[in-house]
Short mmCIF file of C-alpha atoms in Angstrom, two decimals:
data_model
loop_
_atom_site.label_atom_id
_atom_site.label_comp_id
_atom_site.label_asym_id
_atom_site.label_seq_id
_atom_site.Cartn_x
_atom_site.Cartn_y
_atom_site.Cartn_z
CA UNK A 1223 11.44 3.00 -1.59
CA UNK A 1224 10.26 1.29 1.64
CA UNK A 1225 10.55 2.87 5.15
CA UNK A 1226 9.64 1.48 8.38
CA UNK A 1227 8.17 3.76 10.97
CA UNK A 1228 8.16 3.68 14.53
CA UNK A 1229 5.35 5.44 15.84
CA UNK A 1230 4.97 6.81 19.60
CA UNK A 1231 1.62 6.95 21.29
CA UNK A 1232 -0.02 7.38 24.60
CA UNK A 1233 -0.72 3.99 26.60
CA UNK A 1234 -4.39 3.81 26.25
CA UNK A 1235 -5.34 5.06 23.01
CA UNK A 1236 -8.43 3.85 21.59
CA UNK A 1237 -8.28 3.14 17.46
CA UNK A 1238 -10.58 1.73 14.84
CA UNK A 1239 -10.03 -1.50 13.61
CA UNK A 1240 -10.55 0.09 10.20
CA UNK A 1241 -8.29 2.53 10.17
CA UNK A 1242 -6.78 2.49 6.52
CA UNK A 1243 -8.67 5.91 5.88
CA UNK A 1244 -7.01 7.67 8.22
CA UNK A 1245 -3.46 6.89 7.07
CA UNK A 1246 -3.81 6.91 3.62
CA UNK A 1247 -4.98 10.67 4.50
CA UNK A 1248 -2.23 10.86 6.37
CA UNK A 1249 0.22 9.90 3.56
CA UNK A 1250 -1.57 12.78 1.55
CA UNK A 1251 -1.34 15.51 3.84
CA UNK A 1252 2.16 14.25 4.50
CA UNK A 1253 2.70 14.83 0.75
CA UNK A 1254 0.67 17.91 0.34
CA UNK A 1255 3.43 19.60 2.34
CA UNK A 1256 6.58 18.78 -0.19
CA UNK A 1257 8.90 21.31 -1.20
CA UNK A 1258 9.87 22.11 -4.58
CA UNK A 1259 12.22 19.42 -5.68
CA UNK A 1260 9.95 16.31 -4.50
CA UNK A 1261 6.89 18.59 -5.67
CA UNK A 1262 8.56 19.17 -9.27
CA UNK A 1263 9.42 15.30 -9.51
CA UNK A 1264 6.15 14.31 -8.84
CA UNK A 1265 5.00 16.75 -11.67
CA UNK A 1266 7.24 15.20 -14.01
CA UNK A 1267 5.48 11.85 -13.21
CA UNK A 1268 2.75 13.57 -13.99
CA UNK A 1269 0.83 14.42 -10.78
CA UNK A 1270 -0.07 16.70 -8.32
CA UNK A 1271 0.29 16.29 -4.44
CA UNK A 1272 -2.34 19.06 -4.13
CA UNK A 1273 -4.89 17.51 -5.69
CA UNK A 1274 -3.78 13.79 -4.40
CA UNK A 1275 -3.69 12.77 -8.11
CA UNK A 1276 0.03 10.95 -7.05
CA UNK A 1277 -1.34 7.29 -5.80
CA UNK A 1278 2.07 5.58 -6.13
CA UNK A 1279 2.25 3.64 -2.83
CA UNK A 1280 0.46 1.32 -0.26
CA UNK A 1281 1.15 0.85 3.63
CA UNK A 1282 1.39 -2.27 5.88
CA UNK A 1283 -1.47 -2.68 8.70
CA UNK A 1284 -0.01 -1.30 12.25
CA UNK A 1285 1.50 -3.56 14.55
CA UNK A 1286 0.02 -2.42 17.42
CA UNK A 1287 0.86 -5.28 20.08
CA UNK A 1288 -0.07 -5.32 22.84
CA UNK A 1289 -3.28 -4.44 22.87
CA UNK A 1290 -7.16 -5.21 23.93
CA UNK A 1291 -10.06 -5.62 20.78
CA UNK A 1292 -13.13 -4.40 21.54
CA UNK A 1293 -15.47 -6.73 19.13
CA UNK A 1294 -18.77 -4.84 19.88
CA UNK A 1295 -17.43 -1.02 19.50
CA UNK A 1296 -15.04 -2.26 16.57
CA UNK A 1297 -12.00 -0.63 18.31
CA UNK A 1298 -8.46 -1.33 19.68
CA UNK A 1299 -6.85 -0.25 22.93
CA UNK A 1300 -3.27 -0.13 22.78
CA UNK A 1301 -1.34 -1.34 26.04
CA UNK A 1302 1.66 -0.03 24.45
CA UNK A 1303 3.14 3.13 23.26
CA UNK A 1304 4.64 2.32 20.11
CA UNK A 1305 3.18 1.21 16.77
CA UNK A 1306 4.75 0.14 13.72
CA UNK A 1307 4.16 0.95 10.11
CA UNK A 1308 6.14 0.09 6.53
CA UNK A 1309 5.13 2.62 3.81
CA UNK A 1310 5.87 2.12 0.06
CA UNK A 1311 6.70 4.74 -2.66
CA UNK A 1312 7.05 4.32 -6.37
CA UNK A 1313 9.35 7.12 -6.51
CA UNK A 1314 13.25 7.73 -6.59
CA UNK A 1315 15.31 6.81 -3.81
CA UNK A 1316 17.24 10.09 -3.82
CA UNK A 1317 13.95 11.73 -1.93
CA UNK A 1318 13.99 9.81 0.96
CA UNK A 1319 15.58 12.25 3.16
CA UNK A 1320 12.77 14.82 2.43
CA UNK A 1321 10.17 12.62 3.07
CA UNK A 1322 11.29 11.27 6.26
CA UNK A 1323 11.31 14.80 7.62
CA UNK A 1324 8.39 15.74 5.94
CA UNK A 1325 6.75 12.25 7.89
CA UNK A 1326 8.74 13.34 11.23
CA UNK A 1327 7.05 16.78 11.65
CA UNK A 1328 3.56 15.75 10.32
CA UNK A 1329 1.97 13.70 13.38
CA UNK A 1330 -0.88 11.05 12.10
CA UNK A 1331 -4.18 11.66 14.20
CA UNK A 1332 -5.79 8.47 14.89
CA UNK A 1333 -8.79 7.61 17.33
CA UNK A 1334 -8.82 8.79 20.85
CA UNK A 1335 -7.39 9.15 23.82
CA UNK A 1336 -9.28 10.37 27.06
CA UNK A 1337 -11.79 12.09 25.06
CA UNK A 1338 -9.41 13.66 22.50
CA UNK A 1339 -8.17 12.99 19.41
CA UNK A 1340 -4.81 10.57 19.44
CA UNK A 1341 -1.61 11.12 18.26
CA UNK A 1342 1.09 8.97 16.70
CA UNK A 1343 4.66 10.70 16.24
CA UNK A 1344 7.43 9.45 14.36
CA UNK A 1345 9.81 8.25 16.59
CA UNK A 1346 12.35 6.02 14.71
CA UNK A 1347 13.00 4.95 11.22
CA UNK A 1348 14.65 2.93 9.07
CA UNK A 1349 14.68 3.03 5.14
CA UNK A 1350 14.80 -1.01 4.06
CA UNK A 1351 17.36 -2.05 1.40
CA UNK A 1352 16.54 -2.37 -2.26
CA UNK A 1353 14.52 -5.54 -2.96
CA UNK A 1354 16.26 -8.15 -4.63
CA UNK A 1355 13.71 -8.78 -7.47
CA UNK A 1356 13.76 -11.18 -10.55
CA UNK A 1357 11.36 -12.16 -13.40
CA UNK A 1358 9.86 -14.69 -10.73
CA UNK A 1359 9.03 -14.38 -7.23
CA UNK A 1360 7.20 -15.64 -4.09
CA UNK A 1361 4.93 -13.02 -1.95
CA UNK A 1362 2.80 -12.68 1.37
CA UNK A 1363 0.44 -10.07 1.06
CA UNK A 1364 0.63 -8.00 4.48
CA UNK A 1365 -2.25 -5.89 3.53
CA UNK A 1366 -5.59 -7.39 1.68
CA UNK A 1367 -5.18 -7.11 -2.05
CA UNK A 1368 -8.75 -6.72 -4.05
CA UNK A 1369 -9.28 -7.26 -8.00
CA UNK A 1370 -11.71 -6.60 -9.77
CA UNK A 1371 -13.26 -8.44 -13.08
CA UNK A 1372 -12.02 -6.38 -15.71
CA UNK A 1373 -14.98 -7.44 -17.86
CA UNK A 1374 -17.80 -6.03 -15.14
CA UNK A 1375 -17.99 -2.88 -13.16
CA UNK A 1376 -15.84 -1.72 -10.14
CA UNK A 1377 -18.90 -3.32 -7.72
CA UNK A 1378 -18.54 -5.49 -4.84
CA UNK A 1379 -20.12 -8.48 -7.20
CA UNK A 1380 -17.23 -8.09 -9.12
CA UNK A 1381 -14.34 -8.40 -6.67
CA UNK A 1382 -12.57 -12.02 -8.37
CA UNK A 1383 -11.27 -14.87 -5.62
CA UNK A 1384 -7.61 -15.05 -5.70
CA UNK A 1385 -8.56 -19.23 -6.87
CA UNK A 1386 -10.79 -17.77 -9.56
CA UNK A 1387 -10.00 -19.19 -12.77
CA UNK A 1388 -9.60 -15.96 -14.42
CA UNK A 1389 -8.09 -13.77 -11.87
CA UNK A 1390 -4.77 -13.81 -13.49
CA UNK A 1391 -5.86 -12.07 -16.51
CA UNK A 1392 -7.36 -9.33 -13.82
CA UNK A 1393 -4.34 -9.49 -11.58
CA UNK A 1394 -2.30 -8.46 -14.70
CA UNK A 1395 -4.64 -6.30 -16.55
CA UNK A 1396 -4.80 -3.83 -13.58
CA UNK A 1397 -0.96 -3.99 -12.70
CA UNK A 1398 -0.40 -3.14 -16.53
CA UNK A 1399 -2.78 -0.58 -16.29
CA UNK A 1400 -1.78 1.31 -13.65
CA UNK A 1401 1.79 0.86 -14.69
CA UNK A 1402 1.19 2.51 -17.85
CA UNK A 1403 -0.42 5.68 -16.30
CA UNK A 1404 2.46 5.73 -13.91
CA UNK A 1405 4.63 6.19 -17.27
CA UNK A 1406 1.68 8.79 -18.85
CA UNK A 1407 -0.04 6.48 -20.56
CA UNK A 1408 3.34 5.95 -22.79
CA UNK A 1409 4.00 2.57 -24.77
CA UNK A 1410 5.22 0.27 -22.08
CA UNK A 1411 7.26 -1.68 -24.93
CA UNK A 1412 8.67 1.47 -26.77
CA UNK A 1413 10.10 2.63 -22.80
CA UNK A 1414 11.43 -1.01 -23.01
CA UNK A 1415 9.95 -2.06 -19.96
CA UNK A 1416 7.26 -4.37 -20.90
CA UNK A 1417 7.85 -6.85 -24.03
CA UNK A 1418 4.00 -7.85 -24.97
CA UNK A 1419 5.08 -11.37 -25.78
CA UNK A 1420 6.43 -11.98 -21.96
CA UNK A 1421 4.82 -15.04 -20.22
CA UNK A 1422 3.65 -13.38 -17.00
CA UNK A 1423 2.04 -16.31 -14.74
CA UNK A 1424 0.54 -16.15 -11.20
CA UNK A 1425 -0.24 -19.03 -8.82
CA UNK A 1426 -1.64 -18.99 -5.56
CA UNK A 1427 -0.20 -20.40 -2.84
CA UNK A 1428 -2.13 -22.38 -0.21
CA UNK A 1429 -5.67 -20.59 0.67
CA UNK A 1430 -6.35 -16.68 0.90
CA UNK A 1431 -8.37 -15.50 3.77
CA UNK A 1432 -11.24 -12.50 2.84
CA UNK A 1433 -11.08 -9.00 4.31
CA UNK A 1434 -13.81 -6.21 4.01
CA UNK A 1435 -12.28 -2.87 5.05
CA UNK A 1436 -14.87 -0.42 5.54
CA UNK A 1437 -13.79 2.91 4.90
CA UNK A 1438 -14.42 6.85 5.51
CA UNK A 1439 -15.32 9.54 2.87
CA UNK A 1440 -12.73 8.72 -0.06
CA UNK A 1441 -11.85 10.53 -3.36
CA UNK A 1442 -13.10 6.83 -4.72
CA UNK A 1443 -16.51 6.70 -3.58
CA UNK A 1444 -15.68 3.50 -1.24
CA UNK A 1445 -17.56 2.99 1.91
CA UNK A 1446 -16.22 -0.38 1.99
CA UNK A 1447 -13.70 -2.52 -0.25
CA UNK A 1448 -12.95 -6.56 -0.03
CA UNK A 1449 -9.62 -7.79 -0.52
CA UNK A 1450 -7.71 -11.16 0.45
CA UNK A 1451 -5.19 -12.47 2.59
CA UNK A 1452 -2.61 -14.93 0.39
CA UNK A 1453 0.85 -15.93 -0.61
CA UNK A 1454 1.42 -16.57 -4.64
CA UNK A 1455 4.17 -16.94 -6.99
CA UNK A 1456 4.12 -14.41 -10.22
CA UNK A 1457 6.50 -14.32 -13.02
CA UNK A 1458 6.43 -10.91 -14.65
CA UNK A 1459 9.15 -8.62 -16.50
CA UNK A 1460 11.36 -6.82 -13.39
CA UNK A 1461 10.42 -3.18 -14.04
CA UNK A 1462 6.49 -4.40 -13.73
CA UNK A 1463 7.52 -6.35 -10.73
CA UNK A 1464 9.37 -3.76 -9.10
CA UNK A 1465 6.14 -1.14 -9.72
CA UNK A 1466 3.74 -3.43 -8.23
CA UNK A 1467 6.18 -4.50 -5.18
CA UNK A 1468 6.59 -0.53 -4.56
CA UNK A 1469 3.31 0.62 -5.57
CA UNK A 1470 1.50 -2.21 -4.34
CA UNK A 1471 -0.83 -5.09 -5.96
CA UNK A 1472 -4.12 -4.92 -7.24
CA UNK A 1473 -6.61 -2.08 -7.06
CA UNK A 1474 -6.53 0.81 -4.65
CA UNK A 1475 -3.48 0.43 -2.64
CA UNK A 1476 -3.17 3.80 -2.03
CA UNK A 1477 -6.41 2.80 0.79
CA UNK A 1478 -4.42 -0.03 2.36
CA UNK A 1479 -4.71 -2.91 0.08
CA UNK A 1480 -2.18 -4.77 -1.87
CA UNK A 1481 1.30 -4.36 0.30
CA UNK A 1482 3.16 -7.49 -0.02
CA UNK A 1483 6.64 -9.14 1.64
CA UNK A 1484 8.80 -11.32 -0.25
CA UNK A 1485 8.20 -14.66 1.02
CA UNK A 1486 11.25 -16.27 2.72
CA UNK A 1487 10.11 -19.90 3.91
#
């Protein structure tokens, strides 16, 4: 599920420009307060909200126009009071309800404002149809997506360029991966949602722009995390497709990364 938040703010709140930390603990909190049905479904997945084990989604960058950057102090000021936000769970439909309320009363508490901390309430929202996804497809990534070299260690030497001539067997490696432990470590192919003779295929469109997010204490160990800016085509079975569209691409999209669009032009 996808759902697009309208945040209200004070004119005049100061932000980070890295501020993927303090959503994704957001989203946590937000979670850590579920009642027992969306508690009990995430324990079936086999997780636990408590101890932020669940890691199923990945979240747009705000739209915060308008606004002033402040390139010395690293910071925003918004000139508005509204901000925008598109948040992505791998998880059923039917909860959407619950967690929109559970988002509605759980303000996110983001930079300043006059000297205290500022707030962002949920406003508006709007839950975005079902993607319309097939074997192959044509993204935008909205947020950086970073993969690693699944032949080195998780380092920032081993973060692969989206032209690399092996990052396709990393792409998929890691979207596998993490699929699988979404299904608890079960046989993709005996679930009958991953035939290992499938000819999955990426290609990148045009050229990907870097990113380095630098980010606050983390359950990772990440004070900072590269990613990249790109559009690409990838054919891959649907139920892999639809994971990665919902959970995200790549490594760690639970911190920001790897939240893509379908590309429409």
């Amino acid at each position: 599920m996808r759902i697009q938040f309208s945040l209200s703010c004070q004119k005049g709140t100061v932000i980070p420009i890295n501020y993927q930390s303090e959503i994704s603990n957001w989203i946590f909190t937000v979670l850590s307060k579920a009642g027992s049905e969306l508690t009990q479904h995430i324990q079936r997945l086999g997780f636990d909200v408590g101890t932020r084990t669940f890691r199923l989604f990945t979240f747009s960058p705000l739209a915060i126009y308008p606004y002033e950057m402040d390139q010395v102090r690293q910071e925003f000021k918004l000139l508005g009071q509204q901000v925008k936000l598109t948040v992505s769970f791998y998880l059923d439909p039917s909860l959407e309800y619950q967690l929109i309320q559970l988002f509605r009363h759980t303000p996110l508490e983001l930079g300043t404002l006059e000297g205290g901390p500022g707030l962002f309430h949920v406003k508006h929202w709007q839950v975005t149809s079902r993607a319309p996804l097939k074997e192959t497809m044509q993204f935008r990534a909205l947020s950086p997506i970073s993969v690693t070299n699944v032949e080195s260690g998780k380092g920032s030497s081993a973060i692969l360029l989206p032209d690399s001539e092996t990052y396709d067997i990393s792409f998929f490696n890691h979207a596998v991966r993490r699929f699988k432990a979404a299904m608890q470590y079960r046989s993709l192919a005996s679930l009958n949602l991953l035939d290992p003779s499938f000819p999955m295929h990426y290609r990148l469109l045009g050229q990907a722009k870097s990113r380095l997010i630098h980010l606050k204490a983390n359950m990772d160990g990440l004070s900072q995390l590269r990613g990249f800016i790109y559009e690409f085509e990838v054919n891959m079975p649907v139920p892999l497709m639809e994971f990665c569209y919902y959970a995200g691409f790549g490594e760690y999209p639970h911190l920001g990364f790897g939240c893509v669009e379908i590309k429409t032009t």
